[in-house]
PDB file of C-alpha atoms in Angstrom:
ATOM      1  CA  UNK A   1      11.988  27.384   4.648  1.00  0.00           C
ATOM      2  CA  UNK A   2      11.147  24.051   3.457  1.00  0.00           C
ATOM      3  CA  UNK A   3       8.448  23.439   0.385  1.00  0.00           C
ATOM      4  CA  UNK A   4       5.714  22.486   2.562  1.00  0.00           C
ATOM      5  CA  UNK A   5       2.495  23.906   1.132  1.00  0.00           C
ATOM      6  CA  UNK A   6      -1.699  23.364   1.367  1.00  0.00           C
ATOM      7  CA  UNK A   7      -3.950  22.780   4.312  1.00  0.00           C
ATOM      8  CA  UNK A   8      -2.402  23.021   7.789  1.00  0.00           C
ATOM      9  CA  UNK A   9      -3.852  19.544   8.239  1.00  0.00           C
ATOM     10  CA  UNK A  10      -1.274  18.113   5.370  1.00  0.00           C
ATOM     11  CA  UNK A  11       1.413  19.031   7.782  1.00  0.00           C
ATOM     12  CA  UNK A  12      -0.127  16.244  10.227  1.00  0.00           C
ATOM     13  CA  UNK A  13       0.020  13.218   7.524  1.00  0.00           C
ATOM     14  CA  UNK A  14       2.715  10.892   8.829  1.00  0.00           C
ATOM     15  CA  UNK A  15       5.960  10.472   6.972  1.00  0.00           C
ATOM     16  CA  UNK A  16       7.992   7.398   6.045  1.00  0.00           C
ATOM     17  CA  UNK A  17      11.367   6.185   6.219  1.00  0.00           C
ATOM     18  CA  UNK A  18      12.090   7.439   2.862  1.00  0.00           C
ATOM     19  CA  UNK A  19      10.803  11.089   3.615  1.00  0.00           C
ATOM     20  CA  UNK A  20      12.953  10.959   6.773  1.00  0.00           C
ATOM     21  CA  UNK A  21      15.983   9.977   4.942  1.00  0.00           C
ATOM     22  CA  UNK A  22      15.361  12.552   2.303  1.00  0.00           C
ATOM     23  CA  UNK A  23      14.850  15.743   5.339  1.00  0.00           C
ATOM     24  CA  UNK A  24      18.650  14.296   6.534  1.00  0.00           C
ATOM     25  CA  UNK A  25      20.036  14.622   3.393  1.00  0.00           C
ATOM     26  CA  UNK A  26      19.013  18.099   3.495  1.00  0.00           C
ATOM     27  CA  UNK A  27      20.664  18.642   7.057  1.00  0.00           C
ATOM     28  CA  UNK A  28      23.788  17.197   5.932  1.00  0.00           C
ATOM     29  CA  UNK A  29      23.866  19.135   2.352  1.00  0.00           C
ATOM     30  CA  UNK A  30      23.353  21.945   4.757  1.00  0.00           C
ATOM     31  CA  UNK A  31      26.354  21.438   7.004  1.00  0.00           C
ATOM     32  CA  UNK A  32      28.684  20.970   4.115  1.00  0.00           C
ATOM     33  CA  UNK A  33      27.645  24.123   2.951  1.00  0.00           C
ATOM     34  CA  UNK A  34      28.683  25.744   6.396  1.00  0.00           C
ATOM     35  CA  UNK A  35      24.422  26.798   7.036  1.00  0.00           C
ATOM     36  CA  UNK A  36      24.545  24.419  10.180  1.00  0.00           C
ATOM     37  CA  UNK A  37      27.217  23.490  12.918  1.00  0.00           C
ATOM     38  CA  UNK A  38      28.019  19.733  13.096  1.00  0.00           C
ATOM     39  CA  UNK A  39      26.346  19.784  16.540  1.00  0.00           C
ATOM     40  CA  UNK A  40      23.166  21.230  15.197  1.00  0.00           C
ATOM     41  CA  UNK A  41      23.342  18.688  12.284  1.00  0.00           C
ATOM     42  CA  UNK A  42      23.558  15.922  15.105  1.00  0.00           C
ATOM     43  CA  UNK A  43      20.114  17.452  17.142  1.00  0.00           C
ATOM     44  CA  UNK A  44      18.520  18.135  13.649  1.00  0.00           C
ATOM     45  CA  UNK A  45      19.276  14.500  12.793  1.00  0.00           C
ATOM     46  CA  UNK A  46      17.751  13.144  16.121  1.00  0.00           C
ATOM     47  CA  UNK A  47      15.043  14.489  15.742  1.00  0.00           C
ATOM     48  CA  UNK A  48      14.441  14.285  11.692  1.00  0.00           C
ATOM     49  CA  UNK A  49      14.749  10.404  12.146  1.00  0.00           C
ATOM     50  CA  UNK A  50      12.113  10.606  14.925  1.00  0.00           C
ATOM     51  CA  UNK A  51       9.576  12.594  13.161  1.00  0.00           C
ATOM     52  CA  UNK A  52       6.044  11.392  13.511  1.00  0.00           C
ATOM     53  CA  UNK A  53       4.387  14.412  10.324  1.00  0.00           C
ATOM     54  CA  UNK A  54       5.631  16.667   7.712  1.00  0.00           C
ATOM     55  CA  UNK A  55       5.411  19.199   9.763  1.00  0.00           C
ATOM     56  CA  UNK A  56       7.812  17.873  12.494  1.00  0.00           C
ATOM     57  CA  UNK A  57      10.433  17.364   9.502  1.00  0.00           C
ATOM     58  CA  UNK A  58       9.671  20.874   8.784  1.00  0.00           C
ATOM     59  CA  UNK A  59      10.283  22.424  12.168  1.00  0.00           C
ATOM     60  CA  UNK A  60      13.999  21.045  11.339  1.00  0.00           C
ATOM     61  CA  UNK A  61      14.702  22.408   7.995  1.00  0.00           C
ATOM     62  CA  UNK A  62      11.924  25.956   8.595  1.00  0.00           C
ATOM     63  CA  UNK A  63      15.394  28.389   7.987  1.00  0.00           C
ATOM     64  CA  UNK A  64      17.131  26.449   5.291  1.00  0.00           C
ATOM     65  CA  UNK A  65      17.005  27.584   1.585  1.00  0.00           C
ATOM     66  CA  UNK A  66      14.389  25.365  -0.276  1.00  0.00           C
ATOM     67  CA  UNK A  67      15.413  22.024  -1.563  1.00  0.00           C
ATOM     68  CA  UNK A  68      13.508  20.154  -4.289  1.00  0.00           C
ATOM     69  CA  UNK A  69      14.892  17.091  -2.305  1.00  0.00           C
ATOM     70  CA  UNK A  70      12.836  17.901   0.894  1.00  0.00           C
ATOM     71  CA  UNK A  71       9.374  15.780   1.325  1.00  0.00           C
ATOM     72  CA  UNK A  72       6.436  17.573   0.904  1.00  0.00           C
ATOM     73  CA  UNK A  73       2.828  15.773   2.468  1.00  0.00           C
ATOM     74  CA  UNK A  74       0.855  14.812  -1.135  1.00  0.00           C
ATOM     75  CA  UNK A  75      -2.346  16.559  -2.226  1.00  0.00           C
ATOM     76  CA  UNK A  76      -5.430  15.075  -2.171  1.00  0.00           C
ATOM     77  CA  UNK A  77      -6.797  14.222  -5.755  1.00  0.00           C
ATOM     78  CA  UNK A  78     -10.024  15.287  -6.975  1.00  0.00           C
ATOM     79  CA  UNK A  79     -11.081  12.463  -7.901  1.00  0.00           C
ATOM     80  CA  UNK A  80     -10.289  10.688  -4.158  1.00  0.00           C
ATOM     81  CA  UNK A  81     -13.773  10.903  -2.446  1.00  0.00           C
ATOM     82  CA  UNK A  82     -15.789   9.216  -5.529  1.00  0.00           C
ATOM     83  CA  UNK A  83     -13.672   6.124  -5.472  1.00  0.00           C
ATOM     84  CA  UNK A  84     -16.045   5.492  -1.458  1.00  0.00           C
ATOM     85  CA  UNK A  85     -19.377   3.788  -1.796  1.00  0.00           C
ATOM     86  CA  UNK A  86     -20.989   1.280  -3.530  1.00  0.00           C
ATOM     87  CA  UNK A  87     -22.559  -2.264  -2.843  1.00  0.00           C
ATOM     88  CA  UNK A  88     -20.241  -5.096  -2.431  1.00  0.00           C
ATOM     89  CA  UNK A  89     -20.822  -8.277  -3.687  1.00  0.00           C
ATOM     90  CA  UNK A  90     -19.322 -11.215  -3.022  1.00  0.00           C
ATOM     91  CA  UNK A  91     -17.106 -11.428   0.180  1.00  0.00           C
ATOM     92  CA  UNK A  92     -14.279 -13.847  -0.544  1.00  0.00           C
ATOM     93  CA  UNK A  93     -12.350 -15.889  -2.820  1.00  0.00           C
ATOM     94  CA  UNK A  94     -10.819 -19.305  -2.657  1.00  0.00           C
ATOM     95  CA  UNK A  95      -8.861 -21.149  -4.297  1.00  0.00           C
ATOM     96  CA  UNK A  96      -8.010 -25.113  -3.585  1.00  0.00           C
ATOM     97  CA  UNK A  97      -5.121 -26.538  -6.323  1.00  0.00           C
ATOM     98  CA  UNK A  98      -6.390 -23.855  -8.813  1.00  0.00           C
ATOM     99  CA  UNK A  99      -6.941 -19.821  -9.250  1.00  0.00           C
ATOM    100  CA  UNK A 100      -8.945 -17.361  -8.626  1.00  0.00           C
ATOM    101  CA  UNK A 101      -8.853 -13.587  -9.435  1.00  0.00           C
ATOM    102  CA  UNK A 102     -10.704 -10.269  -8.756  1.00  0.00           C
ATOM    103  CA  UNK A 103      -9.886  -7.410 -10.796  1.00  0.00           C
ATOM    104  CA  UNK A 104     -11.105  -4.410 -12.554  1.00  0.00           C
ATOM    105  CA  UNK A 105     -14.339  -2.507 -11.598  1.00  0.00           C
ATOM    106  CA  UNK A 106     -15.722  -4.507  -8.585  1.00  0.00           C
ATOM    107  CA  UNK A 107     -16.617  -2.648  -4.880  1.00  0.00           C
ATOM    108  CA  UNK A 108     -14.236  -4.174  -2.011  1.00  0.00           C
ATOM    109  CA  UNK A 109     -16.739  -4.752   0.961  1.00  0.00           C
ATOM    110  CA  UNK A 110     -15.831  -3.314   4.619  1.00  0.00           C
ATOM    111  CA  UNK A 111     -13.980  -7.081   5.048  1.00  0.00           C
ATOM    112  CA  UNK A 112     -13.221  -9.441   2.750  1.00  0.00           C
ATOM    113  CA  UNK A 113     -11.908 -13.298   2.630  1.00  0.00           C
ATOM    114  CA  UNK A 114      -9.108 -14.540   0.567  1.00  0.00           C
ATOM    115  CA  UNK A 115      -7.709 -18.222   0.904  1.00  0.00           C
ATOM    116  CA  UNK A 116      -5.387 -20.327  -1.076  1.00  0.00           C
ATOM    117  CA  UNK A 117      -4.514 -24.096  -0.558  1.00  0.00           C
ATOM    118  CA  UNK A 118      -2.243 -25.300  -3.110  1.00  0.00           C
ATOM    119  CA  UNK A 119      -3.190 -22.298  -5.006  1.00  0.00           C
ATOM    120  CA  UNK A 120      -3.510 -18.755  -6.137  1.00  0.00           C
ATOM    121  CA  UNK A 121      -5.553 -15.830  -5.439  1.00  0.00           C
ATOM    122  CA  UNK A 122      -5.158 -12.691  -6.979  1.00  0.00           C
ATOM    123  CA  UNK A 123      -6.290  -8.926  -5.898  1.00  0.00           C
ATOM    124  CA  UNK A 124      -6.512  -6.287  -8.061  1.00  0.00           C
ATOM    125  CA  UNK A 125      -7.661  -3.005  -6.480  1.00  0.00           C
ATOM    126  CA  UNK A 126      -6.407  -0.406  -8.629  1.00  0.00           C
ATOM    127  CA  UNK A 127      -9.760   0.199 -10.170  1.00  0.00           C
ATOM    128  CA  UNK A 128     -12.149  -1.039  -7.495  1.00  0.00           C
ATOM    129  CA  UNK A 129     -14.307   1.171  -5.416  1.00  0.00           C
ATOM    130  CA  UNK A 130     -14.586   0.809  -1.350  1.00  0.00           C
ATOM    131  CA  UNK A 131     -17.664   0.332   0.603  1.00  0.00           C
ATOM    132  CA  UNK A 132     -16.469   1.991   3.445  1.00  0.00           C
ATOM    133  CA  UNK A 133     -13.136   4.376   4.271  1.00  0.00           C
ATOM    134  CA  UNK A 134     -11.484   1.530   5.985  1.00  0.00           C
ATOM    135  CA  UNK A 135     -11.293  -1.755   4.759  1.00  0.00           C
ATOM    136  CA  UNK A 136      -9.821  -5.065   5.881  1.00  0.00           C
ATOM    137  CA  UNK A 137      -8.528  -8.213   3.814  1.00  0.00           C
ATOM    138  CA  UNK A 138      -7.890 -11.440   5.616  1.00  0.00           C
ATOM    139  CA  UNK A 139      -5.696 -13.289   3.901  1.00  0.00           C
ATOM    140  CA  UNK A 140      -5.137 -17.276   4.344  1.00  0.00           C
ATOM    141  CA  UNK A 141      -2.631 -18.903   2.878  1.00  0.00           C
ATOM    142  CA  UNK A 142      -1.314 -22.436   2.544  1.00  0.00           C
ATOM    143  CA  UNK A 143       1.415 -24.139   0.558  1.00  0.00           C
ATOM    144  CA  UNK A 144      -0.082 -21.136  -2.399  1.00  0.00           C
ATOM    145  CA  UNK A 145       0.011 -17.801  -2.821  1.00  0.00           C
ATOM    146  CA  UNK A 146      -1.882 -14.493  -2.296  1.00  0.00           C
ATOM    147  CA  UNK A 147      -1.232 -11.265  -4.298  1.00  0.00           C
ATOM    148  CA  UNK A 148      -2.770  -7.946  -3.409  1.00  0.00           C
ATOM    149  CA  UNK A 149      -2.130  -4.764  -5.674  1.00  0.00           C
ATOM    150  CA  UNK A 150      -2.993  -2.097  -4.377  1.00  0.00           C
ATOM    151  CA  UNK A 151      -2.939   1.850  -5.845  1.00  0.00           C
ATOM    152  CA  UNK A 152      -0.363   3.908  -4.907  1.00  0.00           C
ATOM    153  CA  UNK A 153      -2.853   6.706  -3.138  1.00  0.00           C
ATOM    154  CA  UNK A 154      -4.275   4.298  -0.669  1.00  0.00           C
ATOM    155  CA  UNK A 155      -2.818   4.033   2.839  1.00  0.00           C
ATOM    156  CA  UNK A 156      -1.850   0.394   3.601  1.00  0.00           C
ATOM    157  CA  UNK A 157      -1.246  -1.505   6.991  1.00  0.00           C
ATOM    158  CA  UNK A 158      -0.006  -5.065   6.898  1.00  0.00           C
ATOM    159  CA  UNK A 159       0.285  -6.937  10.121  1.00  0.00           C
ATOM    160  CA  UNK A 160       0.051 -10.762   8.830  1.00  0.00           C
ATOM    161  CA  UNK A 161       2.758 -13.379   9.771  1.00  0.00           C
ATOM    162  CA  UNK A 162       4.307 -16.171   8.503  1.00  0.00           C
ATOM    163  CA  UNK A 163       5.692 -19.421   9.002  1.00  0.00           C
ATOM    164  CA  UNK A 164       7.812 -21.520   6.906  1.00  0.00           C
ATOM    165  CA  UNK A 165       6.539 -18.958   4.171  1.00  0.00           C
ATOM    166  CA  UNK A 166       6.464 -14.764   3.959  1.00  0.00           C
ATOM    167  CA  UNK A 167       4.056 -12.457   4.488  1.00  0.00           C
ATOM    168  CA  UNK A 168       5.124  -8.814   2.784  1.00  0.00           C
ATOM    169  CA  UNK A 169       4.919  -5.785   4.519  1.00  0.00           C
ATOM    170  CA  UNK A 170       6.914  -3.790   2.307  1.00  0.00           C
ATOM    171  CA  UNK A 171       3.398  -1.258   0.864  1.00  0.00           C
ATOM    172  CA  UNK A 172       2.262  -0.627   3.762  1.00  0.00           C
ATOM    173  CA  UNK A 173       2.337   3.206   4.346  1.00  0.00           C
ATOM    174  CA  UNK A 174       0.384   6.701   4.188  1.00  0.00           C
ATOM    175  CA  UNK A 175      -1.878   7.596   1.300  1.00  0.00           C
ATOM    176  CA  UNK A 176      -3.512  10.783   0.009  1.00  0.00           C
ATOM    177  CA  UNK A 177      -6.037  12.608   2.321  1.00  0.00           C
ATOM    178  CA  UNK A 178      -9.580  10.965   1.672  1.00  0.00           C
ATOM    179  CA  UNK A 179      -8.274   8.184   0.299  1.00  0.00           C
ATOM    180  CA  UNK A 180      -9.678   4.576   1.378  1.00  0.00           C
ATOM    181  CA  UNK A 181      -7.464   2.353   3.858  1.00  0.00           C
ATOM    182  CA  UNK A 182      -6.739  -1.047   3.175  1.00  0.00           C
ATOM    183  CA  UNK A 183      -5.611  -3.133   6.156  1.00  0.00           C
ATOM    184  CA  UNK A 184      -4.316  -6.539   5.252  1.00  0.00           C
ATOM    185  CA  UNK A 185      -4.774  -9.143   8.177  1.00  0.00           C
ATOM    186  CA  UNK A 186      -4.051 -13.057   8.445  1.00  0.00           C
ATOM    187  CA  UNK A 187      -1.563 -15.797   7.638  1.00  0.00           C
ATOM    188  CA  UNK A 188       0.717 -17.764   5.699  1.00  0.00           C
ATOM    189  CA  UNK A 189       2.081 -21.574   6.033  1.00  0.00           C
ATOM    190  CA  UNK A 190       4.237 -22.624   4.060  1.00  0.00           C
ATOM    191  CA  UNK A 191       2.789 -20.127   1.493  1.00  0.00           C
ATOM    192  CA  UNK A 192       3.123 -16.637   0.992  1.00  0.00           C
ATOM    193  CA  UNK A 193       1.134 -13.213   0.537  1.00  0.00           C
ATOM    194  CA  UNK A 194       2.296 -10.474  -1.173  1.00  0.00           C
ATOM    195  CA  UNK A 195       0.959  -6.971  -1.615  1.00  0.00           C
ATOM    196  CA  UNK A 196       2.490  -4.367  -3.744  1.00  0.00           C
ATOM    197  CA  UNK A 197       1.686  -1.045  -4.853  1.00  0.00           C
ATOM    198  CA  UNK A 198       1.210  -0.692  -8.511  1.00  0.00           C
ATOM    199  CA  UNK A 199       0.018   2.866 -10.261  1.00  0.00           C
ATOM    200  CA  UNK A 200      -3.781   3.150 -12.032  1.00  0.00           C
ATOM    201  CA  UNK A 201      -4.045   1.255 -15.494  1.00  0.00           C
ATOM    202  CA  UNK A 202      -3.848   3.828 -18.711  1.00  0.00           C
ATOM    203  CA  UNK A 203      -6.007   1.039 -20.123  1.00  0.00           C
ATOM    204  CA  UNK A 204      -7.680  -1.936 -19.273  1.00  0.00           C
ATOM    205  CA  UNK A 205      -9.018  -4.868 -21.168  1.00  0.00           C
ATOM    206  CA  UNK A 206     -12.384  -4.865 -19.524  1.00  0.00           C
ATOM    207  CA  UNK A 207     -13.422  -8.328 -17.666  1.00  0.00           C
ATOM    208  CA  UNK A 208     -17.067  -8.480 -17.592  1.00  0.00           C
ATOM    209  CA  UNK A 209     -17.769  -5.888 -14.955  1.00  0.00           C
ATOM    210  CA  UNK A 210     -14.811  -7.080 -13.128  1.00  0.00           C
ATOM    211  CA  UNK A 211     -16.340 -10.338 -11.776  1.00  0.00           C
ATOM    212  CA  UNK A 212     -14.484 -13.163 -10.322  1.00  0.00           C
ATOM    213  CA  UNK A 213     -12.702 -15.784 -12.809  1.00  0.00           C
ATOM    214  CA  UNK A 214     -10.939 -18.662 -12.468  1.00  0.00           C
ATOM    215  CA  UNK A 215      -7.253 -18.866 -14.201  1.00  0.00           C
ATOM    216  CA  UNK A 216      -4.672 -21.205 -14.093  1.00  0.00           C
ATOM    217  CA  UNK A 217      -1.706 -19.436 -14.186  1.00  0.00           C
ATOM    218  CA  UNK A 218      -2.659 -17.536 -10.891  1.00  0.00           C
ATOM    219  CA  UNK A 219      -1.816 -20.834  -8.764  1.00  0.00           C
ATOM    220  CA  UNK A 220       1.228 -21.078 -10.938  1.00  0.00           C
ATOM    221  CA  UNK A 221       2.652 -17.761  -9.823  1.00  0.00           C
ATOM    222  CA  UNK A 222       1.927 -17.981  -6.542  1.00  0.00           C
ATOM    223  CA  UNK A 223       4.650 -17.257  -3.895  1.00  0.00           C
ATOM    224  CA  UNK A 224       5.906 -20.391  -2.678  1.00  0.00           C
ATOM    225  CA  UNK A 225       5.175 -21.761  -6.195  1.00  0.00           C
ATOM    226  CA  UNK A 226       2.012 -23.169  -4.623  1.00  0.00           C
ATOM    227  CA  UNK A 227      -0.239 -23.429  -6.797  1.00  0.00           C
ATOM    228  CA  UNK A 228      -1.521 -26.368  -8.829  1.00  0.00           C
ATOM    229  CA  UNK A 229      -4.024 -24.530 -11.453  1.00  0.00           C
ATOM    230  CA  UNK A 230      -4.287 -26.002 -14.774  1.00  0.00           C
ATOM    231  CA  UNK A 231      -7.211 -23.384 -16.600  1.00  0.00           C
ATOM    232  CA  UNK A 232     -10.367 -22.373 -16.112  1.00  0.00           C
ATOM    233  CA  UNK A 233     -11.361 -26.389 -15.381  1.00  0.00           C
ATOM    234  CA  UNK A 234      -8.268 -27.262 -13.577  1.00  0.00           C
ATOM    235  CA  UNK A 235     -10.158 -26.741 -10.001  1.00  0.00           C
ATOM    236  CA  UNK A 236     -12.815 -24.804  -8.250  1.00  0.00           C
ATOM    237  CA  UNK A 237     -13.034 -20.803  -9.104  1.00  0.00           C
ATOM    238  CA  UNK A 238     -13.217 -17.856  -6.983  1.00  0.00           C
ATOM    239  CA  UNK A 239     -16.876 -17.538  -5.279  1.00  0.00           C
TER     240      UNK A 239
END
């Protein structure tokens, strides 16, 4: 049987790629070990690869010996539920030739506003809570650079495009149950947004509540190169 365990609605999280890969190798370790036929590898492989949950990778791998290199759907935290609610502040950030940056302990509103001409804007929502269950950044870049981080329990949908620039999809993917959604929405000329999934902080130096600041090496390390910054005076801050 595989290693599937908790509430029958785990079963029903959706898997990735990499959890799909991982159930084949388990088919084919199987079939060298003379468990399966080679034409019940080649079913069990069709339909591994076109697994939707955990439990329809299970339903392929239910009479094989347990494997600590089968996916298993992860448990909700404790802690998942808290990090919901709160009052939002402000509801974008821009940055024109300069920085800006939100980080630290700041509450992410149901939709929120990033653009970058020329510039950087930087993300950080590790440590932030969420207003709502869902949320959506729309991100607008030109000749600068966006950066989201996100936590690695949150489930992440990127759909922006490019042109002339990049616009990364690589995070997006399931989270823990409860756990907030973060859909990332908009564009990139010339420019590029990346989001990335980045575990908590052990420790933080603490920014002031996590309000918005202006820096000057965010425009500098923007993708594309974009950005112009030059410190806290070299342009207009986050608002």
């Amino acid at each position: 049987m595989s290693e599937l365990s908790g509430p029958a609605d785990h079963g029903l999280m959706r898997v990735s790629d990499t959890d799909r890969e991982q159930a084949a190798d388990v088919l084919r370790e199987a079939a060298g070990q003379g468990r399966i036929s080679l034409d019940e590898l080649d079913e069990r492989l069709e339909s591994a690869y076109a697994a939707k949950t955990y439990a329809d990778l299970a339903a392929v791998t239910h009479d094989l010996p347990p494997s600590p290199r089968m996916p298993a759907p992860p448990v909700q935290g404790a802690t998942q539920v808290s990090r919901i609610g709160g009052t939002p502040g402000s509801t974008f950030s821009v940055a024109v030739m300069s920085g800006a940056r939100r980080s630290g302990r700041w509450v992410v509103p149901r939709s929120y506003v990033a653009v970058a001409v020329m510039g950087g804007v930087e993300l950080d929502l590790r440590e932030a809570q969420f207003a709502e269950p869902v949320v959506t950044l729309h991100a607008y870049a030109l000749m600068g650079g966006i950066e989201i981080t996100v936590p690695e329990d949150v489930e992440v949908d990127v759909s922006g495009v490019a042109f002339m620039g990049g616009f990364d999809h690589d995070a997006s993917g399931p989270g823990v149950p409860g756990a907030p959604q973060v859909r990332v929405l908009g564009f990139a000329l010339m420019g590029g947004v990346e989001v990335r999934r980045k575990p908590m902080k052990a420790k933080r130096a603490r920014v002031e509540g996590g309000r918005q600041r202006a820096v000057g090496d965010a425009g500098r390390d923007a993708i594309g190169n974009g950005g112009q910054g030059s410190g806290e005076d070299g342009g207009p801050g986050a608002v």
